[in-house]
Short mmCIF file of C-alpha atoms and ligand atoms in Angstrom, two decimals:
data_model
loop_
_atom_site.label_atom_id
_atom_site.label_comp_id
_atom_site.label_asym_id
_atom_site.label_seq_id
_atom_site.Cartn_x
_atom_site.Cartn_y
_atom_site.Cartn_z
CA MET A 1 74.35 150.19 177.72
CA TRP A 2 77.26 148.77 179.71
CA ALA A 3 75.26 149.07 182.94
CA ALA A 4 72.62 146.74 181.49
CA LEU A 5 75.04 144.35 179.82
CA LEU A 6 77.89 143.96 182.30
CA PRO A 7 76.06 141.85 184.91
CA VAL A 8 74.80 139.30 182.34
CA GLY A 9 76.54 135.94 182.60
CA ARG A 10 79.24 137.26 184.92
CA ASP A 11 80.75 134.82 187.36
CA PRO A 12 80.42 136.55 190.77
CA ASP A 13 83.62 134.94 192.06
CA GLY A 14 86.16 135.12 189.25
CA GLY A 15 84.53 137.94 187.29
CA GLY A 16 84.71 136.05 184.00
CA TYR A 17 81.81 135.84 181.56
CA HIS A 18 80.02 132.67 180.54
CA ARG A 19 77.80 133.51 177.59
CA PHE A 20 77.61 130.45 175.39
CA ALA A 21 75.40 130.50 172.34
CA TRP A 22 71.72 129.95 173.14
CA THR A 23 72.29 129.48 176.87
CA PRO A 24 70.29 131.72 179.25
CA PRO A 25 72.97 134.46 179.64
CA GLU A 26 73.49 134.67 175.88
CA LEU A 27 69.74 134.77 175.31
CA GLU A 28 69.62 137.63 177.80
CA CYS A 29 72.27 139.43 175.72
CA ARG A 30 70.08 138.88 172.65
CA ASP A 31 67.12 140.41 174.51
CA TRP A 32 69.36 143.34 175.40
CA PHE A 33 70.16 143.73 171.68
CA LEU A 34 66.46 143.68 170.78
CA ASP A 35 65.71 146.28 173.49
CA GLU A 36 68.50 148.58 172.30
CA ALA A 37 67.32 148.31 168.71
CA ARG A 38 63.69 148.85 169.66
CA GLY A 39 64.57 151.87 171.79
CA ARG A 40 66.21 153.45 168.74
CA GLY A 41 63.44 152.52 166.34
CA LEU A 42 65.74 150.17 164.40
CA PRO A 43 63.87 147.18 162.97
CA VAL A 44 65.56 143.87 163.78
CA GLU A 45 65.79 141.09 161.22
CA PRO A 46 67.29 137.84 162.48
CA ASP A 47 68.65 135.60 159.74
CA ALA A 48 68.14 131.85 159.53
CA ASN A 49 71.53 131.22 161.19
CA GLY A 50 70.82 132.85 164.53
CA ASN A 51 72.52 136.15 163.68
CA LEU A 52 70.71 139.37 164.57
CA PHE A 53 70.65 142.52 162.43
CA ALA A 54 69.23 145.91 163.44
CA TRP A 55 68.72 148.32 160.55
CA TRP A 56 69.04 152.09 160.41
CA LEU A 57 67.43 152.83 157.08
CA PRO A 58 67.84 155.90 154.90
CA GLU A 59 64.78 157.98 154.07
CA ASP A 60 63.96 156.01 150.94
CA GLY A 61 63.82 152.84 153.04
CA THR A 62 66.26 150.89 150.89
CA ARG A 63 68.21 148.03 152.37
CA ASP A 64 70.61 147.89 149.43
CA GLY A 65 74.24 148.93 149.67
CA ALA A 66 74.22 148.57 153.44
CA VAL A 67 77.24 149.19 155.61
CA LEU A 68 77.35 146.39 158.16
CA THR A 69 78.93 146.89 161.57
CA GLY A 70 78.64 145.12 164.94
CA SER A 71 80.37 142.05 166.38
CA HIS A 72 79.26 139.25 168.72
CA LEU A 73 77.74 138.84 172.19
CA ASP A 74 78.85 135.31 173.14
CA SER A 75 82.00 134.66 175.18
CA VAL A 76 84.65 132.04 175.84
CA PRO A 77 84.43 130.28 179.24
CA GLY A 78 85.48 132.86 181.82
CA GLY A 79 85.94 135.52 179.15
CA GLY A 80 86.34 139.28 179.40
CA ALA A 81 83.63 141.93 179.20
CA PHE A 82 84.67 143.55 175.93
CA ASP A 83 85.53 140.83 173.41
CA GLY A 84 82.47 141.03 171.20
CA PRO A 85 80.09 143.31 173.11
CA LEU A 86 82.38 146.34 172.61
CA GLY A 87 81.69 146.15 168.88
CA VAL A 88 77.93 145.93 169.34
CA VAL A 89 77.68 148.63 172.02
CA SER A 90 79.92 150.92 169.97
CA ALA A 91 77.77 150.36 166.88
CA PHE A 92 74.61 151.49 168.66
CA ALA A 93 76.49 154.38 170.29
CA ALA A 94 77.92 155.45 166.92
CA ILE A 95 74.40 155.57 165.50
CA ASP A 96 73.34 157.72 168.46
CA LEU A 97 76.25 160.06 167.82
CA LEU A 98 75.47 160.36 164.11
CA ARG A 99 71.83 161.11 164.88
CA GLU A 100 72.82 163.74 167.44
CA ARG A 101 74.86 165.39 164.73
CA GLY A 102 71.91 165.34 162.36
CA VAL A 103 73.51 162.87 159.96
CA ARG A 104 71.04 161.16 157.63
CA PRO A 105 72.71 158.18 156.00
CA ALA A 106 72.41 157.84 152.24
CA ARG A 107 72.87 154.08 152.65
CA PRO A 108 71.49 151.80 155.37
CA ILE A 109 73.60 150.85 158.39
CA ALA A 110 73.05 147.40 159.84
CA VAL A 111 74.22 146.46 163.34
CA GLY A 112 74.98 142.74 163.50
CA ALA A 113 75.38 140.38 166.44
CA PHE A 114 76.87 137.13 165.13
CA ALA A 115 76.06 133.79 166.75
CA GLU A 116 78.63 131.47 168.36
CA GLU A 117 81.64 133.57 167.35
CA GLU A 118 83.86 131.97 169.97
CA GLY A 119 82.79 128.43 169.16
CA ALA A 120 82.68 127.84 172.92
CA ARG A 121 79.56 125.68 172.72
CA PHE A 122 79.72 123.83 169.38
CA GLY A 123 83.46 123.93 168.69
CA VAL A 124 83.52 125.87 165.43
CA ALA A 125 84.51 129.52 165.82
CA CYS A 126 82.53 132.15 163.90
CA LEU A 127 79.77 129.63 163.26
CA GLY A 128 77.08 132.25 162.57
CA SER A 129 79.16 134.19 160.07
CA ARG A 130 80.50 130.98 158.48
CA LEU A 131 76.95 129.78 157.86
CA LEU A 132 75.89 133.17 156.51
CA ALA A 133 78.91 133.34 154.19
CA GLY A 134 78.49 129.74 153.03
CA VAL A 135 81.93 128.63 154.19
CA ILE A 136 80.68 125.71 156.30
CA ASP A 137 78.49 122.88 155.10
CA PRO A 138 75.08 123.31 156.79
CA ALA A 139 74.77 119.52 157.22
CA ARG A 140 78.06 119.44 159.11
CA ALA A 141 76.93 122.39 161.23
CA ARG A 142 73.59 120.76 162.10
CA ALA A 143 75.42 117.71 163.45
CA LEU A 144 77.83 119.66 165.69
CA THR A 145 77.31 118.79 169.35
CA ASP A 146 77.87 120.65 172.59
CA ALA A 147 79.45 119.22 175.75
CA ASP A 148 76.11 117.60 176.67
CA GLY A 149 75.85 115.88 173.31
CA ARG A 150 73.07 118.16 172.07
CA THR A 151 73.18 118.93 168.36
CA LEU A 152 73.12 122.41 166.89
CA ALA A 153 70.00 121.34 165.01
CA ALA A 154 68.18 120.54 168.25
CA VAL A 155 69.29 123.76 169.93
CA LEU A 156 68.27 125.88 166.94
CA ALA A 157 64.86 124.22 166.84
CA GLU A 158 64.43 124.80 170.56
CA ASN A 159 65.07 128.50 169.94
CA GLY A 160 62.52 128.86 167.17
CA LEU A 161 64.90 128.51 164.24
CA ASP A 162 64.47 125.98 161.44
CA PRO A 163 67.65 123.86 161.33
CA ASP A 164 66.97 122.96 157.71
CA ALA A 165 67.04 126.63 156.73
CA ILE A 166 70.59 127.39 157.91
CA GLY A 167 73.26 128.25 155.36
CA PRO A 168 74.33 131.05 153.05
CA ASP A 169 71.94 133.96 152.74
CA GLU A 170 72.62 135.38 149.31
CA ALA A 171 69.83 137.96 149.58
CA LEU A 172 71.33 139.41 152.74
CA LEU A 173 74.92 139.21 151.46
CA GLY A 174 73.83 140.93 148.27
CA ARG A 175 72.46 143.89 150.20
CA VAL A 176 75.65 144.50 152.21
CA SER A 177 78.42 146.56 150.61
CA CYS A 178 81.02 146.13 153.37
CA PHE A 179 81.56 145.14 157.01
CA VAL A 180 83.43 147.18 159.61
CA GLU A 181 83.87 145.38 162.93
CA LEU A 182 85.11 147.25 165.98
CA HIS A 183 86.83 145.02 168.53
CA VAL A 184 88.88 145.29 171.68
CA GLU A 185 92.57 144.73 170.91
CA GLN A 186 93.67 141.38 172.28
CA GLY A 187 97.31 142.09 172.89
CA ARG A 188 99.43 145.04 173.83
CA ALA A 189 100.28 146.08 170.29
CA LEU A 190 98.19 149.25 170.19
CA GLU A 191 99.66 152.34 171.89
CA VAL A 192 96.99 154.84 170.85
CA PRO A 193 93.23 154.53 171.51
CA VAL A 194 92.19 153.26 168.05
CA GLY A 195 93.89 151.32 165.26
CA ALA A 196 92.92 149.36 162.17
CA ALA A 197 93.53 145.72 161.27
CA SER A 198 95.83 144.69 158.46
CA ALA A 199 95.38 140.92 158.59
CA ILE A 200 94.36 137.88 160.61
CA VAL A 201 97.03 135.19 160.86
CA PRO A 202 96.25 131.57 159.89
CA HIS A 203 94.68 129.65 162.78
CA GLY A 204 92.65 126.57 163.57
CA ARG A 205 91.46 123.99 166.07
CA TRP A 206 92.11 120.29 166.12
CA ARG A 207 90.47 117.70 168.38
CA PHE A 208 92.53 114.77 169.65
CA ASP A 209 90.52 111.75 170.86
CA PHE A 210 92.59 109.32 172.91
CA ALA A 211 90.87 106.02 173.76
CA GLY A 212 92.29 103.46 176.15
CA ALA A 213 90.79 101.20 178.80
CA GLY A 214 89.20 102.39 182.01
CA ASP A 215 90.27 100.44 185.05
CA HIS A 216 91.01 100.56 188.78
CA ALA A 217 93.84 102.88 189.89
CA GLY A 218 94.78 100.56 192.74
CA THR A 219 94.61 97.11 191.22
CA THR A 220 95.77 97.48 187.62
CA ARG A 221 99.47 96.71 187.10
CA LEU A 222 101.43 99.34 185.18
CA GLU A 223 102.19 96.90 182.34
CA ASP A 224 98.49 96.08 181.94
CA ARG A 225 97.34 99.65 181.59
CA ARG A 226 96.09 101.40 178.47
CA ASP A 227 96.06 104.90 179.94
CA PRO A 228 95.05 107.64 177.47
CA MET A 229 96.22 110.36 179.86
CA LEU A 230 99.84 109.58 179.04
CA PRO A 231 99.80 110.27 175.28
CA PHE A 232 97.63 113.30 176.05
CA ALA A 233 100.35 114.61 178.38
CA ARG A 234 102.95 114.08 175.66
CA MET A 235 100.69 115.84 173.17
CA ALA A 236 100.37 118.95 175.37
CA LEU A 237 104.16 119.14 175.78
CA ALA A 238 104.71 118.48 172.09
CA ALA A 239 102.46 121.44 171.25
CA ARG A 240 104.69 123.80 173.17
CA GLU A 241 107.85 122.31 171.67
CA ALA A 242 106.51 122.37 168.10
CA ALA A 243 105.38 125.98 168.45
CA GLY A 244 108.85 126.96 169.58
CA ARG A 245 110.37 125.11 166.62
CA HIS A 246 108.11 126.61 163.96
CA GLY A 247 107.63 130.15 165.27
CA THR A 248 103.93 129.58 165.89
CA LEU A 249 101.62 129.55 168.88
CA ALA A 250 100.04 126.31 170.10
CA THR A 251 97.74 125.91 173.06
CA VAL A 252 95.89 123.05 174.70
CA GLY A 253 93.22 124.94 176.64
CA LYS A 254 90.49 122.37 176.90
CA VAL A 255 90.57 118.74 177.89
CA ARG A 256 87.81 116.29 178.76
CA VAL A 257 88.63 113.19 180.79
CA THR A 258 86.24 110.25 180.85
CA PRO A 259 85.04 109.21 183.37
CA GLY A 260 87.07 111.69 185.41
CA GLY A 261 87.50 109.79 188.66
CA VAL A 262 90.49 110.32 190.94
CA ASN A 263 90.85 106.58 191.55
CA ALA A 264 90.20 105.42 187.99
CA ILE A 265 92.43 105.09 184.95
CA PRO A 266 90.57 107.12 182.33
CA SER A 267 89.00 105.29 179.42
CA ALA A 268 89.20 108.33 177.16
CA VAL A 269 90.76 111.77 176.99
CA THR A 270 89.74 114.40 174.46
CA ALA A 271 91.94 117.46 174.07
CA TRP A 272 91.74 120.45 171.78
CA LEU A 273 94.77 122.00 170.10
CA ASP A 274 94.61 125.65 169.03
CA ALA A 275 97.43 126.53 166.62
CA ARG A 276 98.18 129.85 164.96
CA GLY A 277 101.09 131.53 163.30
CA PRO A 278 102.30 133.97 160.70
CA SER A 279 102.40 131.32 157.97
CA ALA A 280 99.95 128.55 157.10
CA GLY A 281 102.91 126.21 156.54
CA GLY A 282 104.20 126.82 160.06
CA VAL A 283 100.78 126.10 161.52
CA ARG A 284 100.49 122.91 159.45
CA ARG A 285 103.93 121.69 160.51
CA THR A 286 103.08 122.44 164.13
CA VAL A 287 99.93 120.33 163.99
CA GLU A 288 101.75 117.53 162.14
CA ASP A 289 104.47 117.44 164.79
CA VAL A 290 101.94 117.33 167.62
CA GLU A 291 100.01 114.56 165.88
CA ARG A 292 103.17 112.54 165.31
CA ALA A 293 104.19 112.85 168.97
CA ALA A 294 100.70 111.93 170.13
CA ARG A 295 100.55 108.86 167.87
CA ALA A 296 103.98 107.63 168.91
CA GLU A 297 103.17 107.90 172.60
CA ALA A 298 99.70 106.42 172.08
CA GLY A 299 101.23 103.40 170.36
CA ALA A 300 103.59 102.85 173.28
CA HIS A 301 100.59 102.65 175.62
CA ARG A 302 98.24 100.70 173.31
CA VAL A 303 95.97 103.71 173.15
CA THR A 304 94.22 104.77 169.94
CA VAL A 305 94.18 108.38 168.82
CA GLY A 306 91.92 110.14 166.34
CA VAL A 307 92.66 113.65 165.12
CA ALA A 308 89.91 115.82 163.63
CA GLU A 309 90.23 119.32 162.25
CA GLU A 310 87.33 121.31 163.70
CA SER A 311 88.10 124.54 161.91
CA ALA A 312 91.01 126.02 160.03
CA SER A 313 91.25 129.50 158.61
CA GLU A 314 93.78 130.70 156.08
CA ALA A 315 95.45 134.08 156.47
CA VAL A 316 93.07 136.96 155.86
CA GLU A 317 94.39 140.19 154.38
CA PHE A 318 91.71 142.78 154.86
CA ASP A 319 90.59 144.74 151.80
CA LEU A 320 93.26 147.36 151.20
CA ALA A 321 91.01 150.00 149.64
CA LEU A 322 88.53 149.79 152.51
CA ARG A 323 91.32 149.89 155.07
CA ASP A 324 92.81 152.98 153.44
CA ARG A 325 89.40 154.62 153.47
CA VAL A 326 88.85 153.71 157.12
CA CYS A 327 92.26 155.12 158.07
CA ALA A 328 91.61 158.28 156.05
CA ALA A 329 88.27 158.79 157.82
CA LEU A 330 90.18 158.62 161.11
CA GLY A 331 92.81 161.08 159.96
CA GLY A 332 95.35 158.27 160.06
CA ALA A 333 95.57 155.25 162.36
CA PRO A 334 98.16 152.60 163.13
CA VAL A 335 97.63 149.35 161.25
CA LEU A 336 98.32 146.04 162.94
CA PRO A 337 97.77 142.32 162.36
CA THR A 338 95.99 140.10 164.87
CA GLY A 339 96.37 136.53 166.02
CA ALA A 340 92.66 136.32 166.87
CA GLY A 341 89.94 135.12 164.54
CA HIS A 342 86.91 137.34 163.86
CA ASP A 343 83.62 137.37 161.98
CA ALA A 344 85.16 140.13 159.83
CA GLY A 345 87.77 137.61 158.71
CA VAL A 346 85.11 135.10 157.71
CA LEU A 347 82.91 137.65 155.96
CA SER A 348 85.91 139.06 154.08
CA ALA A 349 85.50 136.04 151.79
CA ARG A 350 82.24 137.58 150.57
CA MET A 351 82.62 141.37 150.95
CA PRO A 352 85.23 144.03 151.70
CA ALA A 353 85.77 143.94 155.46
CA ALA A 354 87.75 146.06 157.88
CA MET A 355 88.37 146.16 161.60
CA LEU A 356 88.91 148.88 164.15
CA PHE A 357 90.75 147.94 167.34
CA VAL A 358 90.34 149.74 170.65
CA ARG A 359 93.37 149.79 172.92
CA ASN A 360 93.54 147.20 175.71
CA PRO A 361 95.89 148.43 178.45
CA THR A 362 96.28 145.01 180.07
CA GLY A 363 96.85 143.20 176.79
CA VAL A 364 94.85 140.35 178.32
CA SER A 365 91.88 138.84 176.49
CA HIS A 366 89.64 135.79 176.92
CA ALA A 367 90.07 136.37 180.67
CA PRO A 368 88.58 138.78 183.22
CA ALA A 369 91.52 141.21 183.07
CA GLU A 370 90.59 142.17 179.49
CA HIS A 371 89.99 145.92 179.53
CA ALA A 372 89.25 149.07 177.57
CA ASP A 373 89.32 152.44 179.34
CA PRO A 374 86.11 154.50 179.14
CA ALA A 375 87.95 157.29 177.30
CA ASP A 376 89.23 154.80 174.73
CA ARG A 377 85.76 153.30 174.32
CA VAL A 378 84.46 156.79 173.54
CA ALA A 379 87.32 157.27 171.08
CA GLY A 380 86.27 153.98 169.49
CA VAL A 381 82.67 155.15 169.13
CA GLU A 382 83.82 158.43 167.58
CA ALA A 383 86.09 156.57 165.18
CA LEU A 384 83.36 154.13 164.18
CA ALA A 385 80.91 157.01 163.70
CA ALA A 386 83.39 158.80 161.45
CA VAL A 387 83.93 155.65 159.39
CA LEU A 388 80.20 154.88 159.10
CA GLU A 389 79.42 158.46 158.12
CA ASP A 390 82.07 158.33 155.41
CA LEU A 391 80.99 154.94 154.09
CA THR A 392 77.29 155.77 153.98
CA HIS A 393 77.88 158.88 151.92
CA GLY A 394 80.13 157.55 149.20
ZN1 ZN B 1 85.67 138.60 169.57
#
């Protein structure tokens, strides 16, 4: 499976992956998913939100009481090979392993591939699972735009989906008993091949729109300028300072400068703040401090600033009973929290959810150095198979 998947959307120079939702590389990943499901005789049922589900049905053909597994296939810009696909590949491989062992599940197993998990195209992380779970207003989702100004509604329609049909799918949610997502670990916290998640820390994204006045870099006097780059610069520094003060993490990883000419004062700068931390209060205070610093500096330069929350997620404590059962099926496993958001965190609002992490020796993620050793990937598949076998027979 990796041989087919690894070349898709890979930047030949840097080695990073560019698989944004409904762009050609991501559509190729979806085709890969359909091929893998077809090759195993697993019927695929896409939902109205662009998520894919492949079903391994028990002999009586029921879809009720399903154990959902899988992850996502999209990537951040320049992302690693394993964030997302590891969970999908491992799900198919776990089914292969169970079949080899002659296991016949008493409950169905569904392999999911969730759309736009990274939010790299439309800005809202876990968009597919949020829509499915009913935790984002479909009208708001339809109006989300990508960097080219194209709406989600238009992109869905272009890909054969009805934008008016997006939103919670109670029939599907009602058929699923729990979700177990396997994912590459995104730090260096795991010292054995496989662990389980305890919690996801509070996190969110905020967009800062600075608007000034575009003008000539060579003829505009300093006192006449309304340069939005300056409050943006203060904002980026303030993020680091506020994070240090509040024990959080704050990152400005994306900025858009309009018009983006070397010899022009920008007319507008848009920057995105990602803030996370162990407590929701710490994250809130971090964002407030950054906003205050941005507004003060903007005022000094006669620049306006708008701040919009694009997504914010409270702390998620994964279901304790399911986690205990997962750990028991593995004969014990270390339990660790994560600073990364996941579809399992979103879906935990609607069903018991758990996560398995596979060791990442570099500790790097969202970058090409992200890694999982082949032996650890196999250990992940064996762990997921053990968990799925246990959950489909109880
Ligand atoms: Zn991921």
